[in-house]
């Protein structure tokens, strides 16, 4: 008997659990065999009343089946459905009255069933009519809107015909129209979440939690379309090989998918090392550019959306506020970099592990870890609070160290394309009426069609930016060498020293406008000296006057700054100034030398043509 009962029970309960858990399931089933969906199979459960249409259908089916024996059940159902729709209200009234009577008896029977079986009805309470309605998807909203218009033109259409026709129309719907319904669905979902949170708080007896709230109404494709409209860029390839494969596969549409990767791998092996490095460099540049676009996108969306996007963008190493930092593959961790703080569970494990190792020397490390994990799960919330407090302290320290480290790093170098795009983005946004994604695509297309001659200027600027980055990075890594080299120390808030004479002011202007960037530094200074000699006296006096005014302003600001600082800093500053007096004398000597060089070069340049200057 036991065996027979076990066979009967084992057909119903789950079989993908341990034997102990199966026995508990079997005991629950014996206590309450009609739990959940099986409740309607209970012998005392009252039957639901038939709808008016079904009453009409049962009554007339036999008659129509005899009249049309060649028809299938589906065709018969269609005919009877049409007949019921065309039925006058007087004849429909009979079926409606019968339905209302049965409905009342069903209500009485149901209340009696609840009184007789209160334990069985508990599971039904969760599915009560008070629970807020779930938000509809964009397709459902569009379907209900279009269904009314469709029925006006196709009055005889069945539900299947409507679904098939509108289903095809939805797939062909433009992105612009689809975004309208996506926005409506998101609004409904936001309102639903707020209502549900309030409902859960006011109905604790239902044992519902935030997990019961519908998380999203959008499909993956709809979510991608929404992100794209917000200006979120696509994820870049993780490495140079992936970029190479993506480019190669675009021209291999006729090749079977199984052979594509093999061919890509073979082609990659044939490339030279400098070509592979080129792909890797391009990949890193694209990653930086994507991070820049993503930081722009994050400013225009809500905080909740920001958290979701940042969680999905972990692959490219993007961190909010970092301006797009990139991960370096196989890079050794810096000893100065702060370590990631350990979690509360690991703090607990480190505390208990030595004691457990002494008590259970037979256990391996993995078995010990599993045992500690079980102990942590069984630990009460009060005891866990101690370790969680330690975790928050360690996390705060780690975040502080990380911020200090990041604040010292120089800005990452920009690519030639980035510099060019920054210079023209205003024109493109005006052309496309501030539609950033369209402007971005247009700029990328223009850059790809540009000739190498047009790109040279931007490539040079990118090379200068790269040098600037390397210089700042080397200065950051070895600040001691800068002080030892005899350069002037910089103090916080110290005013910038102006040019001491008219020639220095003139040379500063010439160097900053980038006109002579194509010349080496020595030739550049010689050219500046020559141009200074060719300046009329009025211009020289003007530059001299500007330099004198800046010197006066500098002295006032310097005195104000020194007065605001403590005596120690003042003493150090004045001592530093004395040490740098010799450097100023050297600078003046250099200026004179440049002027003399310029005068000689101006004599020779009068003989040369203007073409040599342009060369």
XYZ file of C-alpha atoms in Angstrom:
615
model
C 0.000 0.000 0.000
C 2.844 2.317 0.874
C 4.510 1.525 -2.464
C 1.290 2.113 -4.389
C 0.713 5.447 -2.597
C 4.345 6.522 -3.250
C 4.014 5.791 -6.988
C 0.828 7.845 -7.099
C 2.408 10.801 -5.244
C 5.719 10.734 -7.191
C 3.843 11.411 -10.457
C 2.712 14.784 -9.146
C 5.665 16.177 -7.136
C 8.922 17.568 -8.557
C 11.758 15.096 -9.226
C 14.749 17.435 -9.591
C 15.423 17.719 -5.857
C 17.184 15.616 -3.213
C 15.422 12.632 -1.707
C 14.948 14.438 1.648
C 13.278 17.386 -0.103
C 11.123 14.982 -2.170
C 9.808 13.423 1.037
C 8.870 16.897 2.378
C 7.076 17.616 -0.924
C 5.247 14.293 -0.687
C 4.106 15.104 2.876
C 2.824 18.532 1.734
C 0.981 16.960 -1.170
C -0.743 14.401 1.080
C -1.811 17.180 3.480
C -3.068 19.426 0.677
C -3.371 17.671 -2.736
C -5.417 20.559 -4.245
C -2.894 23.333 -3.627
C -2.386 26.029 -6.306
C -3.629 25.293 -9.836
C -5.140 21.916 -8.802
C -7.735 23.677 -6.650
C -10.354 23.563 -9.418
C -10.096 19.738 -9.484
C -11.392 19.537 -5.909
C -14.713 17.579 -5.826
C -16.458 20.357 -3.806
C -15.215 23.231 -6.001
C -18.258 24.801 -7.785
C -18.266 24.980 -11.582
C -18.196 28.382 -13.233
C -21.395 29.409 -15.091
C -21.350 29.238 -18.904
C -21.267 32.577 -20.735
C -24.298 33.610 -22.893
C -22.341 32.817 -26.086
C -21.453 29.272 -24.928
C -25.091 28.571 -24.026
C -26.107 29.616 -27.531
C -23.224 27.570 -29.025
C -24.163 24.316 -27.172
C -27.805 24.751 -28.068
C -27.261 25.299 -31.821
C -24.139 23.222 -32.553
C -25.890 19.887 -33.091
C -28.354 21.491 -35.500
C -25.648 23.123 -37.642
C -23.458 20.003 -37.563
C -26.327 18.042 -39.191
C -26.933 20.796 -41.790
C -23.195 21.020 -42.694
C -21.561 17.600 -42.068
C -18.605 18.469 -44.370
C -17.540 21.397 -42.125
C -14.785 21.134 -39.533
C -15.246 22.200 -35.900
C -13.331 25.440 -36.575
C -15.619 26.425 -39.478
C -18.713 25.585 -37.407
C -17.419 27.788 -34.568
C -16.865 30.701 -36.996
C -20.438 30.415 -38.366
C -22.008 30.214 -34.888
C -19.889 33.155 -33.698
C -21.189 35.292 -36.593
C -24.782 34.121 -35.935
C -24.534 35.107 -32.257
C -23.195 38.575 -33.156
C -26.163 39.127 -35.515
C -28.688 37.917 -32.922
C -31.302 40.570 -31.867
C -31.218 41.835 -28.285
C -34.542 40.175 -27.374
C -33.222 36.691 -28.171
C -29.879 37.396 -26.448
C -31.772 38.427 -23.299
C -32.812 34.811 -22.628
C -29.180 33.620 -22.517
C -28.107 36.596 -20.396
C -30.822 35.939 -17.768
C -29.832 32.260 -17.478
C -26.198 33.316 -17.095
C -27.040 35.815 -14.299
C -29.013 33.164 -12.352
C -26.138 30.665 -12.572
C -23.690 33.398 -11.599
C -25.596 34.090 -8.364
C -25.690 30.386 -7.458
C -21.944 30.154 -8.229
C -21.282 33.090 -5.837
C -23.195 31.351 -3.001
C -21.477 28.017 -3.672
C -18.062 29.748 -3.707
C -18.655 31.463 -0.343
C -19.692 28.098 1.120
C -16.521 26.484 -0.321
C -14.381 29.209 1.319
C -16.030 28.527 4.689
C -15.552 24.751 4.414
C -11.941 24.935 3.061
C -10.196 28.100 4.382
C -6.668 26.581 3.966
C -7.174 25.960 0.244
C -8.436 29.479 -0.483
C -5.318 31.180 1.043
C -3.370 30.641 -2.193
C -6.164 32.341 -4.178
C -5.999 35.530 -2.077
C -2.784 36.569 -3.812
C -4.584 36.588 -7.164
C -7.370 38.853 -5.868
C -8.980 41.625 -7.906
C -7.390 44.287 -5.641
C -3.894 43.700 -7.069
C -2.995 46.562 -9.498
C -3.147 45.662 -13.175
C 0.172 44.858 -14.818
C 1.494 47.463 -17.302
C 1.058 46.647 -20.980
C 3.871 46.255 -23.486
C 4.310 48.730 -26.407
C 2.878 46.130 -28.812
C -0.207 45.538 -26.622
C -0.875 49.296 -26.374
C -0.545 49.717 -30.143
C -2.682 46.591 -30.776
C -5.591 47.857 -28.635
C -5.390 51.259 -30.362
C -5.352 49.808 -33.905
C -7.908 47.065 -33.239
C -10.862 49.505 -33.186
C -9.871 51.033 -36.539
C -9.309 47.566 -38.046
C -12.793 46.329 -36.968
C -14.452 49.328 -38.624
C -13.055 48.304 -42.027
C -13.212 44.498 -41.373
C -16.393 43.870 -39.375
C -16.424 40.082 -40.075
C -12.798 39.495 -39.034
C -12.095 36.874 -36.347
C -9.623 37.322 -33.484
C -7.037 35.227 -35.360
C -7.374 37.408 -38.493
C -6.923 40.583 -36.428
C -3.834 39.192 -34.654
C -2.220 38.013 -37.906
C -2.865 41.271 -39.764
C -1.832 43.614 -36.958
C 1.153 41.402 -36.061
C 2.590 41.919 -39.571
C 1.936 45.673 -39.365
C 3.802 45.921 -36.024
C 6.943 44.337 -37.494
C 6.875 46.850 -40.386
C 6.263 49.858 -38.107
C 8.893 52.630 -38.331
C 11.250 53.269 -35.405
C 9.819 56.744 -34.852
C 6.255 55.423 -34.377
C 7.453 52.502 -32.286
C 9.325 54.873 -29.932
C 6.026 56.677 -29.241
C 4.466 53.454 -27.859
C 7.675 52.545 -26.014
C 7.535 55.903 -24.193
C 3.869 55.332 -23.250
C 4.634 51.827 -21.962
C 7.518 53.155 -19.818
C 5.254 55.831 -18.324
C 2.653 53.181 -17.441
C 5.363 50.961 -15.918
C 6.657 53.824 -13.747
C 3.144 54.541 -12.441
C 2.552 50.797 -11.884
C 5.749 50.460 -9.791
C 4.691 53.304 -7.482
C 1.164 51.865 -7.056
C 2.537 48.350 -6.421
C 4.964 49.536 -3.732
C 2.079 51.214 -1.898
C -0.125 48.124 -2.346
C 2.546 45.783 -0.898
C 2.936 48.031 2.174
C -0.835 48.185 2.800
C -1.391 44.412 2.262
C 1.269 42.572 4.310
C -1.055 39.534 4.660
C -0.500 38.663 0.965
C 3.241 37.988 1.585
C 4.198 39.886 -1.568
C 7.611 41.509 -2.083
C 9.311 43.797 -4.631
C 10.240 40.664 -6.619
C 6.539 40.290 -7.569
C 6.645 43.654 -9.403
C 6.989 43.324 -13.188
C 10.553 44.507 -13.902
C 10.243 45.602 -17.534
C 7.668 45.770 -20.332
C 10.218 46.130 -23.144
C 11.849 43.402 -25.218
C 15.616 43.410 -25.825
C 15.159 44.958 -29.310
C 12.824 47.679 -27.946
C 15.252 48.469 -25.132
C 18.095 48.782 -27.676
C 15.975 51.124 -29.821
C 15.155 53.322 -26.791
C 18.828 53.493 -25.756
C 19.821 54.378 -29.313
C 17.299 57.246 -29.382
C 18.753 58.520 -26.059
C 22.175 58.712 -27.738
C 23.717 55.622 -26.131
C 26.512 54.243 -28.359
C 26.958 50.574 -29.262
C 29.561 48.588 -27.340
C 33.009 48.687 -28.982
C 34.930 45.485 -29.846
C 36.899 44.191 -26.810
C 40.189 43.826 -28.711
C 41.905 44.277 -32.072
C 41.128 40.733 -33.233
C 37.381 41.249 -32.690
C 37.506 44.493 -34.683
C 39.359 42.734 -37.524
C 36.779 39.897 -37.547
C 33.831 42.351 -37.582
C 35.289 44.253 -40.563
C 36.127 41.054 -42.451
C 32.723 39.427 -41.817
C 30.879 42.395 -43.344
C 32.260 41.306 -46.738
C 31.632 37.549 -46.124
C 27.820 37.409 -46.261
C 27.796 34.515 -48.758
C 30.185 32.387 -46.656
C 28.502 29.908 -44.224
C 28.629 31.020 -40.582
C 30.586 27.897 -39.525
C 33.446 28.756 -41.902
C 33.624 32.508 -41.216
C 35.524 32.356 -37.927
C 37.997 29.827 -39.351
C 38.730 32.142 -42.283
C 39.062 35.153 -39.969
C 41.530 33.267 -37.784
C 43.627 32.271 -40.824
C 43.652 35.844 -42.186
C 44.634 37.230 -38.767
C 47.626 34.895 -38.579
C 48.876 36.195 -41.949
C 48.984 39.814 -40.716
C 52.270 41.386 -39.630
C 52.760 42.451 -36.019
C 52.604 46.190 -36.813
C 49.232 45.641 -38.599
C 47.874 43.771 -35.540
C 49.098 46.608 -33.311
C 47.276 49.060 -35.587
C 43.967 47.224 -35.047
C 44.577 47.170 -31.292
C 45.287 50.916 -31.277
C 42.151 51.638 -33.314
C 40.137 49.500 -30.902
C 41.411 51.491 -27.897
C 40.650 54.787 -29.671
C 37.114 53.603 -30.438
C 36.691 52.551 -26.813
C 37.698 56.025 -25.602
C 35.317 57.630 -28.081
C 32.430 55.362 -26.960
C 33.148 56.262 -23.329
C 32.996 59.960 -24.231
C 29.636 59.510 -26.019
C 28.339 57.472 -23.090
C 29.258 60.211 -20.585
C 27.284 62.697 -22.747
C 24.337 60.244 -22.908
C 24.286 59.729 -19.114
C 23.740 63.446 -18.508
C 20.399 63.365 -20.370
C 18.758 60.363 -18.610
C 17.355 59.690 -15.122
C 19.386 58.199 -12.239
C 17.616 54.814 -12.460
C 18.421 54.581 -16.176
C 22.013 55.638 -15.426
C 22.418 52.728 -12.984
C 21.041 50.267 -15.559
C 23.266 51.574 -18.379
C 26.385 51.585 -16.172
C 25.664 47.991 -15.111
C 25.436 46.916 -18.762
C 28.570 48.892 -19.775
C 30.909 47.017 -17.389
C 32.394 45.205 -20.382
C 34.114 48.345 -21.699
C 35.352 49.454 -18.272
C 33.311 52.669 -18.144
C 32.964 54.389 -14.791
C 30.674 57.317 -14.113
C 32.558 60.594 -13.706
C 35.870 59.197 -14.962
C 35.331 60.487 -18.510
C 35.756 57.032 -19.954
C 38.626 55.138 -18.431
C 39.777 52.103 -20.350
C 40.900 48.707 -19.159
C 44.351 47.557 -20.192
C 44.474 43.880 -20.925
C 47.066 41.808 -19.030
C 48.365 44.890 -17.215
C 50.121 44.298 -13.897
C 48.298 45.910 -10.962
C 50.028 49.019 -9.638
C 51.307 48.694 -6.039
C 50.016 52.232 -5.341
C 46.492 51.428 -6.554
C 44.063 50.845 -3.634
C 42.861 47.264 -3.330
C 39.193 46.411 -3.685
C 37.615 46.087 -0.203
C 36.595 42.584 0.872
C 32.936 41.827 1.593
C 31.343 41.185 5.001
C 31.262 37.437 4.308
C 35.015 37.376 3.576
C 35.786 39.309 6.782
C 33.773 36.674 8.672
C 35.597 33.863 6.803
C 39.061 35.275 7.561
C 38.164 35.514 11.244
C 36.794 31.951 11.554
C 39.087 30.070 9.125
C 42.159 29.566 11.458
C 39.946 28.132 14.213
C 38.192 25.765 11.788
C 41.524 24.608 10.316
C 42.642 23.543 13.786
C 39.354 21.799 14.564
C 38.948 20.132 11.137
C 42.438 19.473 9.672
C 40.969 16.777 7.350
C 39.020 19.347 5.276
C 40.481 20.863 2.079
C 40.429 24.627 1.351
C 37.398 24.383 -0.952
C 35.459 22.320 1.631
C 36.371 24.848 4.344
C 35.098 27.689 2.130
C 31.794 25.883 1.568
C 31.433 25.258 5.297
C 32.127 28.938 6.095
C 29.562 30.006 3.480
C 26.955 27.772 5.153
C 27.857 29.216 8.572
C 27.487 32.751 7.179
C 24.024 31.981 5.759
C 22.881 30.550 9.095
C 24.220 33.586 11.012
C 21.570 35.908 12.496
C 21.128 39.459 11.154
C 22.303 41.008 14.427
C 25.652 39.166 14.269
C 26.035 39.999 10.564
C 25.741 43.741 11.317
C 29.215 43.786 12.907
C 30.854 42.521 9.685
C 28.708 44.732 7.461
C 29.848 47.811 9.389
C 33.475 46.800 8.796
C 32.706 46.329 5.088
C 31.244 49.864 4.772
C 34.308 51.377 6.522
C 36.710 49.549 4.187
C 34.629 50.487 1.140
C 34.635 54.191 2.099
C 38.435 54.119 2.509
C 38.846 52.412 -0.872
C 36.584 54.949 -2.636
C 38.523 57.843 -1.057
C 41.875 56.405 -2.184
C 40.493 55.771 -5.670
C 39.262 59.362 -5.990
C 42.631 60.719 -4.864
C 44.382 58.487 -7.416
C 42.067 59.501 -10.278
C 42.296 63.222 -9.467
C 46.079 63.076 -10.015
C 45.873 61.442 -13.455
C 46.149 63.706 -16.545
C 43.385 63.853 -19.175
C 43.541 60.957 -21.633
C 44.894 61.871 -25.099
C 42.377 62.475 -27.882
C 42.451 60.901 -31.320
C 42.642 62.942 -34.541
C 38.975 62.139 -35.232
C 37.922 63.319 -31.740
C 39.755 66.662 -32.142
C 38.227 67.213 -35.586
C 34.732 66.297 -34.370
C 34.975 68.710 -31.421
C 35.849 71.546 -33.823
C 32.878 70.889 -36.177
C 30.189 69.426 -33.888
C 28.432 72.812 -33.530
C 27.873 73.099 -37.299
C 26.578 69.520 -37.568
C 24.182 69.911 -34.620
C 22.789 73.088 -36.195
C 22.366 71.279 -39.545
C 20.512 68.321 -37.958
C 18.455 70.442 -35.494
C 20.294 69.208 -32.361
C 19.730 65.538 -33.261
C 23.025 64.213 -31.828
C 22.859 60.602 -33.159
C 22.290 61.826 -36.749
C 25.007 64.455 -36.424
C 27.374 61.785 -35.078
C 26.713 59.452 -38.022
C 27.202 62.295 -40.502
C 30.530 63.287 -38.902
C 31.768 59.681 -38.981
C 30.815 59.382 -42.663
C 32.576 62.673 -43.500
C 35.737 61.643 -41.614
C 35.869 58.296 -43.425
C 35.624 60.007 -46.838
C 38.257 62.674 -46.048
C 41.613 62.418 -47.849
C 44.854 61.894 -45.939
C 46.061 65.426 -46.792
C 43.030 66.909 -45.028
C 43.577 64.693 -41.965
C 47.292 65.556 -41.517
C 46.621 68.718 -39.467
C 44.384 66.797 -37.029
C 46.831 63.888 -36.834
C 49.589 66.356 -35.827
C 47.356 67.822 -33.137
C 46.583 64.319 -31.840
C 50.345 63.570 -31.736
C 50.915 66.774 -29.722
C 48.126 65.788 -27.326
C 49.712 62.335 -26.927
C 53.077 63.962 -26.113
C 51.343 66.249 -23.634
C 49.745 63.243 -21.939
C 53.049 61.324 -21.761
C 54.851 64.405 -20.417
C 52.237 65.013 -17.690
C 52.219 61.325 -16.816
C 56.015 61.208 -16.475
C 55.927 64.403 -14.359
C 53.265 62.841 -12.139
C 55.270 59.614 -11.701
C 58.581 61.338 -10.885
C 57.913 64.732 -9.261
C 61.264 64.607 -7.406
C 63.256 64.853 -10.660
C 61.404 68.076 -11.606
C 62.386 69.791 -8.355
C 65.966 68.508 -8.614
C 66.326 69.810 -12.200
C 66.325 73.439 -10.963
C 62.817 74.409 -12.118
C 60.751 76.750 -9.983
C 58.492 75.112 -7.381
C 54.743 75.737 -7.816
C 52.571 76.731 -4.846
C 48.782 76.410 -4.583
C 47.087 79.662 -5.609
C 50.332 81.327 -6.705
C 49.666 83.909 -9.487
C 51.187 83.177 -12.888
C 54.348 85.189 -13.693
C 53.830 87.550 -16.680
C 56.360 88.322 -19.466
C 59.131 90.670 -18.271
C 59.385 92.691 -21.510
C 57.675 93.403 -24.846
C 59.642 90.768 -26.764
C 58.609 87.983 -24.333
C 54.951 89.012 -24.717
C 55.299 88.934 -28.522
C 57.025 85.518 -28.492
C 54.298 84.100 -26.198
C 51.609 85.174 -28.684
C 53.517 83.657 -31.625
C 54.036 80.341 -29.814
C 50.431 80.046 -28.607
C 48.694 80.678 -31.961
C 50.279 77.515 -33.490
C 51.424 79.259 -36.672
C 55.037 78.026 -36.340
C 54.310 74.547 -34.964
C 55.734 72.886 -38.105
C 59.255 74.235 -37.311
C 61.715 72.787 -34.751
C 62.036 74.819 -31.526
C 65.413 76.412 -32.369
C 64.273 77.537 -35.848
C 60.939 78.644 -34.366
C 62.666 81.003 -31.889
C 64.890 82.326 -34.685
C 61.831 83.079 -36.831
C 60.133 84.864 -33.893
C 63.291 86.982 -33.392
C 63.290 87.906 -37.087
C 59.652 88.919 -37.014
C 60.223 91.006 -33.869
C 62.991 92.941 -35.663
C 60.644 93.630 -38.602
C 57.908 95.027 -36.306
C 57.450 98.846 -36.405
C 58.422 100.799 -33.272
C 54.769 101.541 -32.442
C 53.971 97.809 -32.192
C 57.049 97.203 -30.038
C 56.000 100.012 -27.670
C 52.491 98.534 -27.505
C 53.832 95.103 -26.470
C 56.161 96.761 -23.947
C 53.236 98.696 -22.431
C 51.138 95.486 -22.124
C 54.074 93.697 -20.411
C 54.536 96.573 -17.914
C 50.814 96.626 -17.045
C 50.847 92.864 -16.485
C 53.943 93.192 -14.267
C 52.170 95.796 -12.076
C 49.069 93.631 -11.815
C 51.244 90.599 -10.991
C 52.989 92.415 -8.126
C 49.643 93.414 -6.563
C 48.281 89.850 -6.828
C 51.543 88.395 -5.490
C 51.542 90.632 -2.422
C 47.906 89.746 -1.765
C 48.684 86.016 -2.067
C 51.787 86.233 0.175
C 49.794 88.145 2.825
C 47.142 85.423 2.863
C 49.692 82.617 3.407
C 51.596 81.659 6.533
C 55.160 82.872 7.184
C 56.737 79.482 6.390
C 55.260 79.396 2.883
C 56.274 83.052 2.371
C 59.863 82.279 3.414
C 60.016 79.240 1.077
C 58.585 81.263 -1.821
C 61.060 84.153 -1.407
C 63.971 81.684 -1.077
C 62.757 79.940 -4.257
C 62.599 83.332 -6.039
C 66.258 84.062 -5.089
C 67.328 80.645 -6.426
C 65.578 81.402 -9.718
C 67.149 84.870 -10.213
C 69.971 83.281 -12.180
C 67.421 81.498 -14.404
C 65.761 84.854 -15.208
C 69.158 86.315 -16.176
C 69.713 83.321 -18.450
C 66.283 83.863 -20.029
C 67.089 87.508 -20.750
C 70.382 86.445 -22.341
C 68.497 83.936 -24.488
C 66.060 86.668 -25.551
C 68.948 88.883 -26.650
C 70.529 85.978 -28.503
C 67.220 85.246 -30.278
C 66.885 88.907 -31.205
C 70.399 88.912 -32.680
C 69.671 85.653 -34.515
C 66.438 87.195 -35.751
C 68.220 90.270 -37.104
C 70.654 88.108 -39.062
C 67.840 85.891 -40.303
C 65.774 88.927 -41.332
C 68.679 90.157 -43.511
C 68.881 86.783 -45.221
C 65.109 86.402 -45.465
C 64.805 89.633 -47.480
C 66.627 87.880 -50.306
C 64.428 84.735 -50.123
C 60.952 84.515 -51.601
C 57.685 84.093 -49.673
C 57.451 80.501 -50.975
C 60.320 79.399 -48.738
C 58.379 80.646 -45.673
C 55.333 78.625 -46.659
C 57.513 75.516 -47.241
